PDB file of C-alpha atoms in Angstrom:
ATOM      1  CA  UNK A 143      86.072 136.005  22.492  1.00 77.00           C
ATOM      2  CA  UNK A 144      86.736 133.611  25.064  1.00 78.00           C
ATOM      3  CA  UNK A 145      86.659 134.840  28.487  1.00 89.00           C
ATOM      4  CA  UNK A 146      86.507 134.081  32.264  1.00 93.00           C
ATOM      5  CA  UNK A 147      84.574 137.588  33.661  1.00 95.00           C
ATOM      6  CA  UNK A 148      85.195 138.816  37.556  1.00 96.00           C
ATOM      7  CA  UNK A 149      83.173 141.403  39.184  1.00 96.00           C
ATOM      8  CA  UNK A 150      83.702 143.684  40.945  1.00 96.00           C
ATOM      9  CA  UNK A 151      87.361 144.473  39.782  1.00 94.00           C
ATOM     10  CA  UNK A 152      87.994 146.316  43.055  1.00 94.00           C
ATOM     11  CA  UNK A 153      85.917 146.448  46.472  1.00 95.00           C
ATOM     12  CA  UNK A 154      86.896 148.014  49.379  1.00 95.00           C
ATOM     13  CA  UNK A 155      83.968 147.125  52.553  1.00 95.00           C
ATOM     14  CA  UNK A 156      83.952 146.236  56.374  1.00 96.00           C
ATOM     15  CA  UNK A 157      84.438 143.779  58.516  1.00 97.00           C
ATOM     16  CA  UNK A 158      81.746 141.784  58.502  1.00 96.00           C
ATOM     17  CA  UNK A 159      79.428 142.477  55.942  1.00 96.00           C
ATOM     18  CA  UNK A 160      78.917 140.032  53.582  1.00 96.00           C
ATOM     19  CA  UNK A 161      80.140 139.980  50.026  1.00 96.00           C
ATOM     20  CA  UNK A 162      79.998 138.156  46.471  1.00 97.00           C
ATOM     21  CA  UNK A 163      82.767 138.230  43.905  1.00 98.00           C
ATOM     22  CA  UNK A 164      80.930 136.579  40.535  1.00 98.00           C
ATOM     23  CA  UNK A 165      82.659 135.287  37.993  1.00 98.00           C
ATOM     24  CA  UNK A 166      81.574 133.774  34.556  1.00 97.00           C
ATOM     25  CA  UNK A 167      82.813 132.311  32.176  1.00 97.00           C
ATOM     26  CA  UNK A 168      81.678 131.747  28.072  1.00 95.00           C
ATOM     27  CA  UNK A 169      83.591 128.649  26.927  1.00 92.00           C
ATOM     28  CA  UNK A 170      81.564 126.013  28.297  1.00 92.00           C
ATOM     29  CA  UNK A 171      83.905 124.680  30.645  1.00 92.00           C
ATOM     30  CA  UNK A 172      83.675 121.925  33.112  1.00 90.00           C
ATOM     31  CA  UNK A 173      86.174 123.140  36.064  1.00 90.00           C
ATOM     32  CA  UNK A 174      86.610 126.466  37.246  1.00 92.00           C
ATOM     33  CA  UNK A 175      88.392 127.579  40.316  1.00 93.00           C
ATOM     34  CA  UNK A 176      89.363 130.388  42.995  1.00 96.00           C
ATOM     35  CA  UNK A 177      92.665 131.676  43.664  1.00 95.00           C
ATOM     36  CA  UNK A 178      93.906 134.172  45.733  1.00 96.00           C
ATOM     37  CA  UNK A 179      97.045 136.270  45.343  1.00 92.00           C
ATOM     38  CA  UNK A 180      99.210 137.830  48.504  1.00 91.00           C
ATOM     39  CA  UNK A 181     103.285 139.369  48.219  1.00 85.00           C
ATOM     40  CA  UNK A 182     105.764 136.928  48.703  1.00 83.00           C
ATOM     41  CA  UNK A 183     102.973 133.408  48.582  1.00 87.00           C
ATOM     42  CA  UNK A 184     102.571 133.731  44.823  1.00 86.00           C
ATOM     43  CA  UNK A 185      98.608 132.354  44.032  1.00 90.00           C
ATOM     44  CA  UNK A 186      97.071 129.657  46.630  1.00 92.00           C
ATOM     45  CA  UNK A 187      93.638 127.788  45.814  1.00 92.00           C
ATOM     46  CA  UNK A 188      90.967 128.694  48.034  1.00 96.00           C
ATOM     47  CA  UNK A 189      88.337 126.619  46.174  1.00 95.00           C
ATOM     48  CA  UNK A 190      87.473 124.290  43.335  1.00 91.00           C
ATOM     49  CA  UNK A 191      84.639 122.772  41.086  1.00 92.00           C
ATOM     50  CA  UNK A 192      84.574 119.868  38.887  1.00 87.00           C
ATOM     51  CA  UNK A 193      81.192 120.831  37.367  1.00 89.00           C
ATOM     52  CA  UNK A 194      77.588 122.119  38.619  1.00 93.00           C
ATOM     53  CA  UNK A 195      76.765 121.302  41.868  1.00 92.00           C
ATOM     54  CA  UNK A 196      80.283 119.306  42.708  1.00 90.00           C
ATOM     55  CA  UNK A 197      83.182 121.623  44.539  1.00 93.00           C
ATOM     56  CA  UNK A 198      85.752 121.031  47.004  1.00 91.00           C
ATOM     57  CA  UNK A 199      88.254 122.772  49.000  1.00 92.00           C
ATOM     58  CA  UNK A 200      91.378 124.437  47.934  1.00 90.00           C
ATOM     59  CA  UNK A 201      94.409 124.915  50.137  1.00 89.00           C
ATOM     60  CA  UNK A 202      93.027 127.867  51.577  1.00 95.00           C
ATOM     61  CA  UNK A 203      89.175 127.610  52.164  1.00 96.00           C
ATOM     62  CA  UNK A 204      88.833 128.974  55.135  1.00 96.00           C
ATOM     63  CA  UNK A 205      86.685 132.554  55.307  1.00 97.00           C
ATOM     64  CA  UNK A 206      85.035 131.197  51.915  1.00 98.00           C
ATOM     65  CA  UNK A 207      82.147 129.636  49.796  1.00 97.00           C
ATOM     66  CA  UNK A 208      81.425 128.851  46.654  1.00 97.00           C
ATOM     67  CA  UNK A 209      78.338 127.639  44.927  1.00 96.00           C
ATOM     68  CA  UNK A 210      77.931 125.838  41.246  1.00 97.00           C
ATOM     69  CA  UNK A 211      74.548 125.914  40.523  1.00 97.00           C
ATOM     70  CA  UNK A 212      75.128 126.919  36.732  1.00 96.00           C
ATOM     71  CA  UNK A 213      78.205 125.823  34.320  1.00 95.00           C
ATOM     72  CA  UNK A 214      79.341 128.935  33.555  1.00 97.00           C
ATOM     73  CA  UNK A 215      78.668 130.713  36.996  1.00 97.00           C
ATOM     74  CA  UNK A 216      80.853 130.075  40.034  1.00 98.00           C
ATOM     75  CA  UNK A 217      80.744 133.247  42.957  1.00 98.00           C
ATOM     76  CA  UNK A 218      83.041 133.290  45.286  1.00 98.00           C
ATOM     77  CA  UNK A 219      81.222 134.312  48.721  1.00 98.00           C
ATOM     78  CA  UNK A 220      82.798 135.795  51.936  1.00 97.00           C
ATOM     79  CA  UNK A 221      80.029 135.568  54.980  1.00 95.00           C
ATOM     80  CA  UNK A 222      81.710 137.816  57.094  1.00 97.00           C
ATOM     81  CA  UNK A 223      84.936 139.493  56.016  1.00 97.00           C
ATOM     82  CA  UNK A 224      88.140 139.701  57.594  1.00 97.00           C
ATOM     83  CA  UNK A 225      91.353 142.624  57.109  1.00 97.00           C
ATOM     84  CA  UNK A 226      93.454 139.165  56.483  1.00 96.00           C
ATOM     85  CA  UNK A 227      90.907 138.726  53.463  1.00 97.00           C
ATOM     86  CA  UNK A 228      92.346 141.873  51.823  1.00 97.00           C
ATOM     87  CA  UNK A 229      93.885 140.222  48.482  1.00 97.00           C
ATOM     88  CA  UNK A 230      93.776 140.037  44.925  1.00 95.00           C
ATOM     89  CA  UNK A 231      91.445 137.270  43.911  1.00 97.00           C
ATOM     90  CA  UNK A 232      91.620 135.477  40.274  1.00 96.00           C
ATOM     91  CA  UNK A 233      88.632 133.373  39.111  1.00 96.00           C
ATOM     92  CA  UNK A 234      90.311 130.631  36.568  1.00 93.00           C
ATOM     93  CA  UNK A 235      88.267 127.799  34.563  1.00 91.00           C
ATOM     94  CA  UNK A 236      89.393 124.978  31.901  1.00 87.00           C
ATOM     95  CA  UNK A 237      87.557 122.184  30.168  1.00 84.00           C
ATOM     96  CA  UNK A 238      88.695 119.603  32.087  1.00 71.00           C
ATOM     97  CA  UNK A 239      91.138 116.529  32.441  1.00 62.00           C
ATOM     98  CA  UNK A 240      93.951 117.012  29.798  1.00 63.00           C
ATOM     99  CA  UNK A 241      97.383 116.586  29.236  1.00 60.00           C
ATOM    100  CA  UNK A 242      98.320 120.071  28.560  1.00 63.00           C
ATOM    101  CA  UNK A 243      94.974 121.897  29.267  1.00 69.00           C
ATOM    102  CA  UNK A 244      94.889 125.714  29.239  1.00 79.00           C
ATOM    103  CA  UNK A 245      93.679 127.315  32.392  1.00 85.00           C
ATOM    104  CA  UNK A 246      91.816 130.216  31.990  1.00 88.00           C
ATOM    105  CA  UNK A 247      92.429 133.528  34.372  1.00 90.00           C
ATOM    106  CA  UNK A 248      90.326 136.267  34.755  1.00 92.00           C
ATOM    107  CA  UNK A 249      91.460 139.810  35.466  1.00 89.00           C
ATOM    108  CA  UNK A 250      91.461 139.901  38.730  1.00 93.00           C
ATOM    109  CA  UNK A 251      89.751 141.467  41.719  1.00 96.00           C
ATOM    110  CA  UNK A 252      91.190 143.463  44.540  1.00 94.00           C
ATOM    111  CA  UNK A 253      89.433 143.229  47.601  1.00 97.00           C
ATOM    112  CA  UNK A 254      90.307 145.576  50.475  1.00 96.00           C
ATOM    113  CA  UNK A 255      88.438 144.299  54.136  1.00 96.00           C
ATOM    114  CA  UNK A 256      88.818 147.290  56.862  1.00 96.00           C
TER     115      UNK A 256
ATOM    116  CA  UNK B 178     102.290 117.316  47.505  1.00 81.00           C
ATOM    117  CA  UNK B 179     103.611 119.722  44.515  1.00 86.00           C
ATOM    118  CA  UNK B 180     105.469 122.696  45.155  1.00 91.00           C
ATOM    119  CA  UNK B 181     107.260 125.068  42.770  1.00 95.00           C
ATOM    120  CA  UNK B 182     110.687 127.186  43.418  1.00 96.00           C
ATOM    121  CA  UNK B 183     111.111 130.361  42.056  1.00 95.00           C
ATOM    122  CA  UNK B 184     114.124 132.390  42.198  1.00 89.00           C
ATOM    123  CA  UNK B 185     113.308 135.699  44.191  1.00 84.00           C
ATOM    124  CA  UNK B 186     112.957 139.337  42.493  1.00 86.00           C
ATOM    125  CA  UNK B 187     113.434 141.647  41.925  1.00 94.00           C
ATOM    126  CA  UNK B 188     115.381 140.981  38.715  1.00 96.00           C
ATOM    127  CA  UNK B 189     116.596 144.409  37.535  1.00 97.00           C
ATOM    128  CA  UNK B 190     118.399 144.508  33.979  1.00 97.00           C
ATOM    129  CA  UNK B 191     119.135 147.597  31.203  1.00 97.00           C
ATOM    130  CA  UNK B 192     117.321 147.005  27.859  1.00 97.00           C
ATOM    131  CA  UNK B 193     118.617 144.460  25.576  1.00 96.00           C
ATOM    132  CA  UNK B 194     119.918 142.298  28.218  1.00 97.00           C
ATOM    133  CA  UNK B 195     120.038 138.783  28.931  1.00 97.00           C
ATOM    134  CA  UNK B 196     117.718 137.367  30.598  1.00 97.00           C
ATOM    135  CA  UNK B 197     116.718 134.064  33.345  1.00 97.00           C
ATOM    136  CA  UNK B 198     114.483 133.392  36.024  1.00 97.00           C
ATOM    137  CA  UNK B 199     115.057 129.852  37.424  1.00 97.00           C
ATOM    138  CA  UNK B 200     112.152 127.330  38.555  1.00 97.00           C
ATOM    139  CA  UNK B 201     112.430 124.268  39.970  1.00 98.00           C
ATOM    140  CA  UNK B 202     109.779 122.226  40.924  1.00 96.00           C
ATOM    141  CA  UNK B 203     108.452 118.938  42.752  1.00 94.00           C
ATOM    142  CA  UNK B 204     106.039 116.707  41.710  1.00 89.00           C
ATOM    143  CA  UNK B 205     104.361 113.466  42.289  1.00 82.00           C
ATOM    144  CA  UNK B 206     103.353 112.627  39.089  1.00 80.00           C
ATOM    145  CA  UNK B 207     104.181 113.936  35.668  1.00 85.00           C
ATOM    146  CA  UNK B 208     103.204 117.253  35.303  1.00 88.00           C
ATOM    147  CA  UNK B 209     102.750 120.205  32.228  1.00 89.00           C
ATOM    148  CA  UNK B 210     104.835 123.459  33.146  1.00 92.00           C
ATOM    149  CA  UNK B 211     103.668 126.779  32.299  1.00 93.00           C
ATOM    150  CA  UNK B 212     104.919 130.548  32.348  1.00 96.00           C
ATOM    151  CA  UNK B 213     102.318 132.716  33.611  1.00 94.00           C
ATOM    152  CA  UNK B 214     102.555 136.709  33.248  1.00 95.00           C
ATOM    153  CA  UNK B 215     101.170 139.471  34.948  1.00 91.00           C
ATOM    154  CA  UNK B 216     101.645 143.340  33.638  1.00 92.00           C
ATOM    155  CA  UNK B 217     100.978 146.055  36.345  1.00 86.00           C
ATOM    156  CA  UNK B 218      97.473 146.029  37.273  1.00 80.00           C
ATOM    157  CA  UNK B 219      96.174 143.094  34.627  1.00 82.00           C
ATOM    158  CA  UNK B 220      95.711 139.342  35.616  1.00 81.00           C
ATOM    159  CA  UNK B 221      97.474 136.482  34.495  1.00 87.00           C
ATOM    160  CA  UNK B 222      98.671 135.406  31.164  1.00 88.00           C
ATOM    161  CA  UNK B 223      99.574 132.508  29.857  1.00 90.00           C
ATOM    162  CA  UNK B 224     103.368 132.929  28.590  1.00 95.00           C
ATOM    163  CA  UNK B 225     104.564 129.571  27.416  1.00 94.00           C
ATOM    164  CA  UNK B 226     103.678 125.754  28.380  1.00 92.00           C
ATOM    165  CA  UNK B 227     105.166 122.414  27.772  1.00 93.00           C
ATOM    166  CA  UNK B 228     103.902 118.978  28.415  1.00 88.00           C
ATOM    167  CA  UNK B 229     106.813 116.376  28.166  1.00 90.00           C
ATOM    168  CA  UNK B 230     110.458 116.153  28.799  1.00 94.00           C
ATOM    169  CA  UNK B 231     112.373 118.044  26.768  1.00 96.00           C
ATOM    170  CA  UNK B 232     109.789 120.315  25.924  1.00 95.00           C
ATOM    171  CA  UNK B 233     110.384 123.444  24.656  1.00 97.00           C
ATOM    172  CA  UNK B 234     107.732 126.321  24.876  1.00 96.00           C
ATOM    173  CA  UNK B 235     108.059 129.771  23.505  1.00 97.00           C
ATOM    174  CA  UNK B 236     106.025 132.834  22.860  1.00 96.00           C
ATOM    175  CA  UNK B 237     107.293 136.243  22.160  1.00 95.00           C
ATOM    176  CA  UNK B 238     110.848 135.788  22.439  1.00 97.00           C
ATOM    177  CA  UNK B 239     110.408 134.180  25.826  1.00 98.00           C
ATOM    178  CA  UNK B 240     111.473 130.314  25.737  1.00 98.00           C
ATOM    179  CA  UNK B 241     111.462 127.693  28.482  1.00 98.00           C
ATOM    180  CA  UNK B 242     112.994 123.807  28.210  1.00 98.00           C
ATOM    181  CA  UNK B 243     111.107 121.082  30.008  1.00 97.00           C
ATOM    182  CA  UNK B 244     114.033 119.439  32.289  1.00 97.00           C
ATOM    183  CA  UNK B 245     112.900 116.523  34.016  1.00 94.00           C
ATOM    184  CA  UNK B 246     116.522 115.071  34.720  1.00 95.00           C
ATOM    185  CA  UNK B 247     116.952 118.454  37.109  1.00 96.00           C
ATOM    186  CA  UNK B 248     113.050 119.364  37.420  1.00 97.00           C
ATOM    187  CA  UNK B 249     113.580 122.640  36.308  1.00 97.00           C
ATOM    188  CA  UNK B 250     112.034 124.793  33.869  1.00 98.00           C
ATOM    189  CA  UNK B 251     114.141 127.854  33.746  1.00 98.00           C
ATOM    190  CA  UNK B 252     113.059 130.731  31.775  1.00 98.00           C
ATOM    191  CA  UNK B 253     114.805 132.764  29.510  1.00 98.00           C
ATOM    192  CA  UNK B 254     114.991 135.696  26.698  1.00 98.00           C
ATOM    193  CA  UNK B 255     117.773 136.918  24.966  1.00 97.00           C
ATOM    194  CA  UNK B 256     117.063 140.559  24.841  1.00 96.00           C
ATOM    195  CA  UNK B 257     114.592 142.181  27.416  1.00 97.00           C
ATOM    196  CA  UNK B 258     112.301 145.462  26.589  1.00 97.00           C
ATOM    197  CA  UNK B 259     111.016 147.845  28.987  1.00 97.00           C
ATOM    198  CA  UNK B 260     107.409 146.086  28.098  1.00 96.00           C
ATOM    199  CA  UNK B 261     108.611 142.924  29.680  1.00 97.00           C
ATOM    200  CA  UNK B 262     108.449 144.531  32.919  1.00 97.00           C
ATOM    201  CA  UNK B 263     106.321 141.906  35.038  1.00 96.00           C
ATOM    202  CA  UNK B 264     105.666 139.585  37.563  1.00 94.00           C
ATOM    203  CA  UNK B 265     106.737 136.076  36.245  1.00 96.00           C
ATOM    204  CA  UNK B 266     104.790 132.841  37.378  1.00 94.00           C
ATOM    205  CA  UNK B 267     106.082 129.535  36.976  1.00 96.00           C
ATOM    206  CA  UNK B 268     103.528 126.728  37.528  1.00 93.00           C
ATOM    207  CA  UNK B 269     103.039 123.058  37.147  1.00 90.00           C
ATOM    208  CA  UNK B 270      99.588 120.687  37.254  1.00 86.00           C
ATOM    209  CA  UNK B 271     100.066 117.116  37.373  1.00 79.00           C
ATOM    210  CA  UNK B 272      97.679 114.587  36.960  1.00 68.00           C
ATOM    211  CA  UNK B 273      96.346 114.729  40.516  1.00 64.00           C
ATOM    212  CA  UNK B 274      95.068 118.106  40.306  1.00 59.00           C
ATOM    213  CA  UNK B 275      92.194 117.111  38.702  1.00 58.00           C
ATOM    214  CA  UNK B 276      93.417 115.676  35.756  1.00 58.00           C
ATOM    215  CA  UNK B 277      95.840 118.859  35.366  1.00 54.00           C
ATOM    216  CA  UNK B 278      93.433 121.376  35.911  1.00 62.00           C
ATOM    217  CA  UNK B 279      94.791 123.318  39.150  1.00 72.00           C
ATOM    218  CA  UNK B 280      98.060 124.777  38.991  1.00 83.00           C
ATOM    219  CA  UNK B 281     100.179 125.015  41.709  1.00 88.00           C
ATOM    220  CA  UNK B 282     102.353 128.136  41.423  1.00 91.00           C
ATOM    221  CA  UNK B 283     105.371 129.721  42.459  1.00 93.00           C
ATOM    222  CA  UNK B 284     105.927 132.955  44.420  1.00 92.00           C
ATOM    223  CA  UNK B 285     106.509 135.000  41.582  1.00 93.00           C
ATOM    224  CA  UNK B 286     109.354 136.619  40.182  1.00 95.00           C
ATOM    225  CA  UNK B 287     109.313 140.293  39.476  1.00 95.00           C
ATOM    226  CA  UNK B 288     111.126 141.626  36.564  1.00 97.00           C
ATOM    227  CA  UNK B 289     112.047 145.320  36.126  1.00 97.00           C
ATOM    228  CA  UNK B 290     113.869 146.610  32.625  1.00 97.00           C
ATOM    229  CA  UNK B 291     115.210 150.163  32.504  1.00 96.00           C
ATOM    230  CA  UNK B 292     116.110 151.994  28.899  1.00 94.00           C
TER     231      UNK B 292
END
């Protein structure tokens, strides 16, 4: 079954102490990306990758990195966590430039920074 | 750069209603359209896409029409269930996003149905 796999589904931690959201996916696909999701902005790109070892900034990078090392693997790392980091974050992949290409989501993980 | 307009929920209709939710959208080249759904506490679904003018996509009574004289991509269904209670994404990638794949989304529309 094709999937794009986020975990954990829901974290609540501190300020400041570091955390990885991993995400995986099993259809061999080239791009995968980060979104986050906040009330009333809809879903904003926080960071991007065209395949291993080549990402880029989203719209919203800030507070975030991301590493490629493996296709299927992309984390999603926050350093030092922030409360205006609390969202719900979707991982997302797809195979790659095409008219019409489906984008993947994953279910989702809420993230709660006190 | 892209941008995409939702109308703003909620949307509150009685079962077996009519219903819309309007999109509109900006682009700078030519983009695919999508629908994307999320029930309470799940993550997104793909509804419905379409990749050309004129367009039409559907998928469980659900049906959008690719406009590209008004840039719109309204959605609509002609009789709602409680089920379809959800937040509604429209969302567009053009060429630019890396070859369509990013999406740029709206705000999100929720929709509540009551028996």
């Amino acid at each position: 079954e094709a999937q794009v796999t986020q975990n954990p589904r829901y974290l609540i931690t501190v300020t400041g102490k570091k955390l990885t959201v991993t995400c995986s996916q099993n259809m061999n696909h080239e791009y995968m990306s980060w979104y986050r999701q906040d009330p009333g902005l809809g879903l904003r790109q926080i960071y991007y990758s065209m395949n291993v070892e080549v990402t880029d900034k989203g719209d919203v990078p800030e507070g975030y990195k991301v590493s490629r090392k493996e296709k299927r693997n992309f984390p999603l790392i926050l350093e030092s966590p922030s409360p205006n980091q609390t969202s719900l974050y979707f991982c997302a992949s797809s195979f790659g430039p095409g008219l019409g290409n489906t984008i993947y989501f994953g279910e989702g993980s809420w993230l709660t920074v006190v | 750069g892209d941008s995409v307009t939702q109308m703003e929920g909620p949307v509150t209709l009685s079962e077996e209603a009519f219903l819309t939710i309007n999109c509109t959208y900006t682009a700078t080249g030519y983009p695919s359209l999508f629908w994307y759904v999320q029930y309470p506490g799940e993550g997104l679904q793909l509804l419905l896409k379409a990749t050309k003018a004129d367009d039409k996509g559907s998928n469980k009574g659900f049906e959008a029409t690719y406009r590209k004289e008004t840039t719109s991509f309204h959605l609509e269904k002609g009789s709602v269930q409680v089920s379809d209670s959800a937040v509604y994404f429209c969302a567009l990638s053009d060429p630019g996003d890396m070859g369509y794949s990013t999406l740029t989304f709206g705000k999100g529309t929720m929709l509540l149905v009551s028996p």
